[in-house]
């Protein structure tokens, strides 16, 4: 009985030199020769391209109409405010800002930091080793602190390292779930998803209009957070939270 040859260990940097024209981090001598086969493109629709484009536009318009009909006027206004804040923070990624927050009728408060990420309904600032999580509906104003600011390029996947491209393709769930930026690119990142994915069992400080709460996050629910405070559990409604701070991840 012949001994099996030892399995070749995968090592990207040794297999593919940095100067090689390889955009997918493919190890040398790893794949069998390709067999020449006929290839047929798969149509996305039985309609001609112009009719398909018109049909998709009608479907999108109908979906938007159904969404408007199903939402209250108050919720529609909230969505518009969230979208406006999201676009504002998107244009300030990498910049130092001062954000005015709504602490009720009697007072407002400013927090400062560098814009790290703008999710669907919240943004993350970084300052002195801390992260500041700000729900967009709590934002009253955003003021740029840099005198001359050049917006940072938005994250994209067209110019990434070959090994990261390969990892995303072959281990999508494992790779994407470890990165807030990748989650946001592929799915859109909400405050609840971020808290659930990255801050469970972590120490956080929750700021409401009445108080600051130092706690350990235990569970993220539909409309509240379950936190541990001095060995006792307490529910904090998400609508009461003005912002959250935690150690930089």
mmCIF file of C-alpha atoms in Angstrom:
data_model
loop_
_atom_site.group_PDB
_atom_site.id
_atom_site.type_symbol
_atom_site.label_atom_id
_atom_site.label_comp_id
_atom_site.label_asym_id
_atom_site.label_seq_id
_atom_site.Cartn_x
_atom_site.Cartn_y
_atom_site.Cartn_z
ATOM 1 C CA UNK A 1 0.000 0.000 0.000
ATOM 2 C CA UNK A 2 1.440 3.299 -1.080
ATOM 3 C CA UNK A 3 1.852 6.049 1.433
ATOM 4 C CA UNK A 4 -0.223 9.107 0.789
ATOM 5 C CA UNK A 5 1.682 12.221 -0.051
ATOM 6 C CA UNK A 6 1.623 14.803 2.712
ATOM 7 C CA UNK A 7 -1.022 17.463 2.253
ATOM 8 C CA UNK A 8 0.416 20.715 0.977
ATOM 9 C CA UNK A 9 -0.090 23.409 3.609
ATOM 10 C CA UNK A 10 -1.762 26.556 2.334
ATOM 11 C CA UNK A 11 0.263 29.725 2.786
ATOM 12 C CA UNK A 12 -0.697 32.681 0.699
ATOM 13 C CA UNK A 13 2.443 34.778 1.048
ATOM 14 C CA UNK A 14 4.713 31.914 -0.013
ATOM 15 C CA UNK A 15 2.477 30.618 -2.781
ATOM 16 C CA UNK A 16 1.665 33.939 -4.453
ATOM 17 C CA UNK A 17 4.325 36.659 -4.573
ATOM 18 C CA UNK A 18 3.170 40.179 -3.793
ATOM 19 C CA UNK A 19 3.919 41.305 -7.353
ATOM 20 C CA UNK A 20 1.949 38.496 -9.003
ATOM 21 C CA UNK A 21 -1.195 39.379 -10.938
ATOM 22 C CA UNK A 22 -3.426 37.284 -8.700
ATOM 23 C CA UNK A 23 -6.546 38.905 -7.325
ATOM 24 C CA UNK A 24 -7.899 35.849 -5.526
ATOM 25 C CA UNK A 25 -4.941 34.553 -3.517
ATOM 26 C CA UNK A 26 -4.836 31.184 -5.324
ATOM 27 C CA UNK A 27 -1.980 28.903 -4.180
ATOM 28 C CA UNK A 28 0.308 27.573 -6.902
ATOM 29 C CA UNK A 29 -0.232 23.925 -7.936
ATOM 30 C CA UNK A 30 -3.376 23.865 -5.796
ATOM 31 C CA UNK A 31 -6.083 23.420 -8.412
ATOM 32 C CA UNK A 32 -6.377 20.851 -11.216
ATOM 33 C CA UNK A 33 -6.216 21.928 -14.834
ATOM 34 C CA UNK A 34 -9.416 23.509 -16.074
ATOM 35 C CA UNK A 35 -11.490 21.473 -18.471
ATOM 36 C CA UNK A 36 -12.651 23.332 -21.539
ATOM 37 C CA UNK A 37 -16.456 23.287 -21.471
ATOM 38 C CA UNK A 38 -19.171 25.248 -23.181
ATOM 39 C CA UNK A 39 -20.518 28.106 -21.106
ATOM 40 C CA UNK A 40 -23.970 29.582 -21.449
ATOM 41 C CA UNK A 41 -25.012 32.837 -19.738
ATOM 42 C CA UNK A 42 -28.052 32.601 -17.506
ATOM 43 C CA UNK A 43 -30.690 35.200 -18.231
ATOM 44 C CA UNK A 44 -32.133 37.090 -15.255
ATOM 45 C CA UNK A 45 -35.494 37.441 -16.940
ATOM 46 C CA UNK A 46 -37.462 36.134 -19.919
ATOM 47 C CA UNK A 47 -38.108 39.757 -20.943
ATOM 48 C CA UNK A 48 -35.838 41.956 -23.078
ATOM 49 C CA UNK A 49 -33.411 44.135 -21.041
ATOM 50 C CA UNK A 50 -35.394 47.375 -21.518
ATOM 51 C CA UNK A 51 -38.663 45.745 -20.440
ATOM 52 C CA UNK A 52 -36.940 44.073 -17.470
ATOM 53 C CA UNK A 53 -35.587 47.451 -16.312
ATOM 54 C CA UNK A 54 -39.047 49.043 -16.632
ATOM 55 C CA UNK A 55 -40.652 46.176 -14.701
ATOM 56 C CA UNK A 56 -38.097 46.436 -11.873
ATOM 57 C CA UNK A 57 -38.732 50.189 -11.630
ATOM 58 C CA UNK A 58 -42.485 49.569 -11.311
ATOM 59 C CA UNK A 59 -41.919 46.909 -8.645
ATOM 60 C CA UNK A 60 -39.696 49.265 -6.619
ATOM 61 C CA UNK A 61 -42.268 52.057 -6.895
ATOM 62 C CA UNK A 62 -45.044 49.710 -5.746
ATOM 63 C CA UNK A 63 -42.956 48.539 -2.795
ATOM 64 C CA UNK A 64 -42.273 52.129 -1.729
ATOM 65 C CA UNK A 65 -45.999 52.935 -1.967
ATOM 66 C CA UNK A 66 -46.920 49.901 0.150
ATOM 67 C CA UNK A 67 -44.275 50.879 2.704
ATOM 68 C CA UNK A 68 -45.660 54.423 2.941
ATOM 69 C CA UNK A 69 -49.202 53.143 3.335
ATOM 70 C CA UNK A 70 -48.145 50.766 6.110
ATOM 71 C CA UNK A 71 -46.268 53.373 8.145
ATOM 72 C CA UNK A 72 -47.688 56.117 10.306
ATOM 73 C CA UNK A 73 -46.780 59.724 9.529
ATOM 74 C CA UNK A 74 -44.663 59.823 12.685
ATOM 75 C CA UNK A 75 -42.667 56.746 11.643
ATOM 76 C CA UNK A 76 -42.169 58.118 8.122
ATOM 77 C CA UNK A 77 -40.759 61.317 9.611
ATOM 78 C CA UNK A 78 -38.438 59.274 11.839
ATOM 79 C CA UNK A 79 -37.135 57.326 8.845
ATOM 80 C CA UNK A 80 -36.496 60.558 6.954
ATOM 81 C CA UNK A 81 -34.596 61.991 9.931
ATOM 82 C CA UNK A 82 -32.537 58.802 10.293
ATOM 83 C CA UNK A 83 -31.681 58.831 6.590
ATOM 84 C CA UNK A 84 -30.659 62.501 6.701
ATOM 85 C CA UNK A 85 -28.401 61.930 9.736
ATOM 86 C CA UNK A 86 -26.924 58.808 8.127
ATOM 87 C CA UNK A 87 -26.021 60.721 4.969
ATOM 88 C CA UNK A 88 -24.483 63.526 7.038
ATOM 89 C CA UNK A 89 -22.275 61.130 9.006
ATOM 90 C CA UNK A 90 -21.389 59.217 5.821
ATOM 91 C CA UNK A 91 -19.842 62.376 4.416
ATOM 92 C CA UNK A 92 -17.784 62.888 7.596
ATOM 93 C CA UNK A 93 -16.149 59.462 8.001
ATOM 94 C CA UNK A 94 -12.666 59.996 9.472
ATOM 95 C CA UNK A 95 -13.374 63.594 10.525
ATOM 96 C CA UNK A 96 -13.520 65.109 14.021
ATOM 97 C CA UNK A 97 -17.012 66.341 14.850
ATOM 98 C CA UNK A 98 -19.026 67.764 17.719
ATOM 99 C CA UNK A 99 -22.517 66.254 17.896
ATOM 100 C CA UNK A 100 -25.357 67.977 19.718
ATOM 101 C CA UNK A 101 -27.663 65.461 21.424
ATOM 102 C CA UNK A 102 -31.228 65.780 22.650
ATOM 103 C CA UNK A 103 -31.411 65.449 26.450
ATOM 104 C CA UNK A 104 -34.980 66.664 26.686
ATOM 105 C CA UNK A 105 -36.599 70.077 26.726
ATOM 106 C CA UNK A 106 -34.324 71.535 29.378
ATOM 107 C CA UNK A 107 -30.873 70.836 27.959
ATOM 108 C CA UNK A 108 -28.748 69.567 25.106
ATOM 109 C CA UNK A 109 -25.273 68.108 25.329
ATOM 110 C CA UNK A 110 -22.349 67.854 22.918
ATOM 111 C CA UNK A 111 -20.094 64.839 22.455
ATOM 112 C CA UNK A 112 -16.941 64.937 20.358
ATOM 113 C CA UNK A 113 -14.955 62.347 18.459
ATOM 114 C CA UNK A 114 -13.815 61.053 15.090
ATOM 115 C CA UNK A 115 -16.546 59.531 12.932
ATOM 116 C CA UNK A 116 -15.727 55.847 12.540
ATOM 117 C CA UNK A 117 -18.887 54.333 11.050
ATOM 118 C CA UNK A 118 -22.343 55.444 9.977
ATOM 119 C CA UNK A 119 -24.896 52.638 10.278
ATOM 120 C CA UNK A 120 -28.555 52.552 9.369
ATOM 121 C CA UNK A 121 -29.876 54.170 12.538
ATOM 122 C CA UNK A 122 -26.751 55.032 14.555
ATOM 123 C CA UNK A 123 -23.178 56.202 14.181
ATOM 124 C CA UNK A 124 -19.945 55.426 16.005
ATOM 125 C CA UNK A 125 -17.455 58.066 17.115
ATOM 126 C CA UNK A 126 -14.024 57.246 18.536
ATOM 127 C CA UNK A 127 -12.265 59.361 21.145
ATOM 128 C CA UNK A 128 -9.423 58.600 23.579
ATOM 129 C CA UNK A 129 -9.756 54.824 23.436
ATOM 130 C CA UNK A 130 -13.544 54.855 23.673
ATOM 131 C CA UNK A 131 -16.395 54.306 21.275
ATOM 132 C CA UNK A 132 -19.462 56.540 21.374
ATOM 133 C CA UNK A 133 -22.618 54.974 19.918
ATOM 134 C CA UNK A 134 -25.174 57.621 18.930
ATOM 135 C CA UNK A 135 -28.745 56.807 17.779
ATOM 136 C CA UNK A 136 -29.495 59.084 14.836
ATOM 137 C CA UNK A 137 -32.874 60.151 16.231
ATOM 138 C CA UNK A 138 -31.089 61.715 19.234
ATOM 139 C CA UNK A 139 -28.904 63.983 17.064
ATOM 140 C CA UNK A 140 -29.743 67.696 17.059
ATOM 141 C CA UNK A 141 -26.675 69.023 15.240
ATOM 142 C CA UNK A 142 -23.352 67.934 13.720
ATOM 143 C CA UNK A 143 -20.471 70.406 13.587
ATOM 144 C CA UNK A 144 -17.155 69.718 11.881
ATOM 145 C CA UNK A 145 -14.147 70.335 14.137
ATOM 146 C CA UNK A 146 -11.459 70.214 11.444
ATOM 147 C CA UNK A 147 -10.880 73.563 9.815
ATOM 148 C CA UNK A 148 -9.918 71.980 6.508
ATOM 149 C CA UNK A 149 -11.449 68.526 6.150
ATOM 150 C CA UNK A 150 -11.167 66.087 3.277
ATOM 151 C CA UNK A 151 -13.813 63.336 3.492
ATOM 152 C CA UNK A 152 -12.363 59.869 3.943
ATOM 153 C CA UNK A 153 -12.974 57.438 1.093
ATOM 154 C CA UNK A 154 -15.989 55.224 1.725
ATOM 155 C CA UNK A 155 -15.306 51.516 2.343
ATOM 156 C CA UNK A 156 -15.713 49.323 -0.727
ATOM 157 C CA UNK A 157 -14.662 45.891 -1.933
ATOM 158 C CA UNK A 158 -13.247 46.677 -5.369
ATOM 159 C CA UNK A 159 -9.705 47.243 -4.126
ATOM 160 C CA UNK A 160 -8.941 44.791 -1.319
ATOM 161 C CA UNK A 161 -6.170 42.314 -0.631
ATOM 162 C CA UNK A 162 -6.509 39.037 -2.548
ATOM 163 C CA UNK A 163 -6.505 36.953 0.643
ATOM 164 C CA UNK A 164 -9.399 38.969 2.099
ATOM 165 C CA UNK A 165 -11.297 38.583 -1.168
ATOM 166 C CA UNK A 166 -10.712 34.828 -1.064
ATOM 167 C CA UNK A 167 -11.697 34.617 2.611
ATOM 168 C CA UNK A 168 -14.957 36.477 1.966
ATOM 169 C CA UNK A 169 -15.802 34.225 -0.960
ATOM 170 C CA UNK A 170 -14.989 30.918 0.750
ATOM 171 C CA UNK A 171 -15.874 31.737 4.384
ATOM 172 C CA UNK A 172 -18.429 34.502 3.991
ATOM 173 C CA UNK A 173 -20.342 34.136 7.252
ATOM 174 C CA UNK A 174 -17.320 33.701 9.480
ATOM 175 C CA UNK A 175 -15.385 36.606 7.960
ATOM 176 C CA UNK A 176 -18.215 39.126 7.580
ATOM 177 C CA UNK A 177 -19.632 38.489 11.059
ATOM 178 C CA UNK A 178 -16.324 39.602 12.626
ATOM 179 C CA UNK A 179 -16.309 43.062 11.008
ATOM 180 C CA UNK A 180 -18.855 45.863 11.598
ATOM 181 C CA UNK A 181 -17.791 47.472 8.309
ATOM 182 C CA UNK A 182 -18.413 44.294 6.303
ATOM 183 C CA UNK A 183 -21.765 43.701 8.019
ATOM 184 C CA UNK A 184 -22.738 47.248 7.105
ATOM 185 C CA UNK A 185 -21.604 46.886 3.476
ATOM 186 C CA UNK A 186 -23.503 43.644 2.887
ATOM 187 C CA UNK A 187 -26.548 43.999 5.133
ATOM 188 C CA UNK A 188 -26.688 47.428 6.746
ATOM 189 C CA UNK A 189 -25.741 47.748 10.413
ATOM 190 C CA UNK A 190 -28.278 48.774 13.061
ATOM 191 C CA UNK A 191 -27.631 49.627 16.701
ATOM 192 C CA UNK A 192 -29.344 46.436 17.900
ATOM 193 C CA UNK A 193 -27.251 44.233 15.585
ATOM 194 C CA UNK A 194 -24.020 45.943 16.658
ATOM 195 C CA UNK A 195 -24.798 45.568 20.362
ATOM 196 C CA UNK A 196 -25.822 41.926 19.914
ATOM 197 C CA UNK A 197 -22.806 40.975 17.793
ATOM 198 C CA UNK A 198 -19.987 42.823 19.558
ATOM 199 C CA UNK A 199 -20.922 44.049 23.033
ATOM 200 C CA UNK A 200 -22.692 41.184 24.823
ATOM 201 C CA UNK A 201 -21.093 40.657 28.273
ATOM 202 C CA UNK A 202 -19.070 43.869 27.822
ATOM 203 C CA UNK A 203 -19.036 46.863 30.153
ATOM 204 C CA UNK A 204 -20.888 49.869 28.762
ATOM 205 C CA UNK A 205 -22.063 53.258 29.987
ATOM 206 C CA UNK A 206 -25.608 54.225 29.006
ATOM 207 C CA UNK A 207 -26.581 57.892 29.035
ATOM 208 C CA UNK A 208 -30.266 58.807 29.296
ATOM 209 C CA UNK A 209 -31.870 62.204 29.852
ATOM 210 C CA UNK A 210 -31.944 61.500 33.615
ATOM 211 C CA UNK A 211 -28.791 59.552 34.420
ATOM 212 C CA UNK A 212 -25.614 57.724 33.447
ATOM 213 C CA UNK A 213 -25.747 53.953 33.978
ATOM 214 C CA UNK A 214 -22.580 51.859 34.208
ATOM 215 C CA UNK A 215 -23.507 48.258 33.479
ATOM 216 C CA UNK A 216 -22.642 45.004 31.731
ATOM 217 C CA UNK A 217 -24.758 44.200 28.688
ATOM 218 C CA UNK A 218 -26.516 40.839 29.022
ATOM 219 C CA UNK A 219 -29.133 40.707 26.289
ATOM 220 C CA UNK A 220 -30.467 42.786 23.409
ATOM 221 C CA UNK A 221 -34.233 42.626 22.943
ATOM 222 C CA UNK A 222 -36.626 44.127 20.411
ATOM 223 C CA UNK A 223 -37.135 47.425 22.237
ATOM 224 C CA UNK A 224 -34.830 47.320 25.268
ATOM 225 C CA UNK A 225 -31.488 46.241 26.698
ATOM 226 C CA UNK A 226 -31.111 43.865 29.613
ATOM 227 C CA UNK A 227 -28.110 44.968 31.676
ATOM 228 C CA UNK A 228 -26.488 43.873 34.906
ATOM 229 C CA UNK A 229 -25.971 46.584 37.526
ATOM 230 C CA UNK A 230 -24.381 45.583 40.833
ATOM 231 C CA UNK A 231 -25.421 41.924 40.363
ATOM 232 C CA UNK A 232 -29.043 42.832 39.599
ATOM 233 C CA UNK A 233 -30.739 42.901 36.179
ATOM 234 C CA UNK A 234 -32.504 45.921 34.742
ATOM 235 C CA UNK A 235 -34.299 46.712 31.480
ATOM 236 C CA UNK A 236 -33.366 49.937 29.678
ATOM 237 C CA UNK A 237 -35.786 50.984 26.880
ATOM 238 C CA UNK A 238 -33.931 51.779 23.658
ATOM 239 C CA UNK A 239 -35.970 54.947 23.245
ATOM 240 C CA UNK A 240 -34.547 56.283 26.541
ATOM 241 C CA UNK A 241 -30.921 55.968 25.385
ATOM 242 C CA UNK A 242 -29.270 59.189 24.210
ATOM 243 C CA UNK A 243 -25.858 57.606 23.634
ATOM 244 C CA UNK A 244 -23.652 54.706 24.810
ATOM 245 C CA UNK A 245 -19.918 54.600 25.462
ATOM 246 C CA UNK A 246 -17.640 51.584 25.672
ATOM 247 C CA UNK A 247 -13.979 50.713 25.236
ATOM 248 C CA UNK A 248 -12.697 50.853 21.683
ATOM 249 C CA UNK A 249 -12.953 47.458 19.980
#
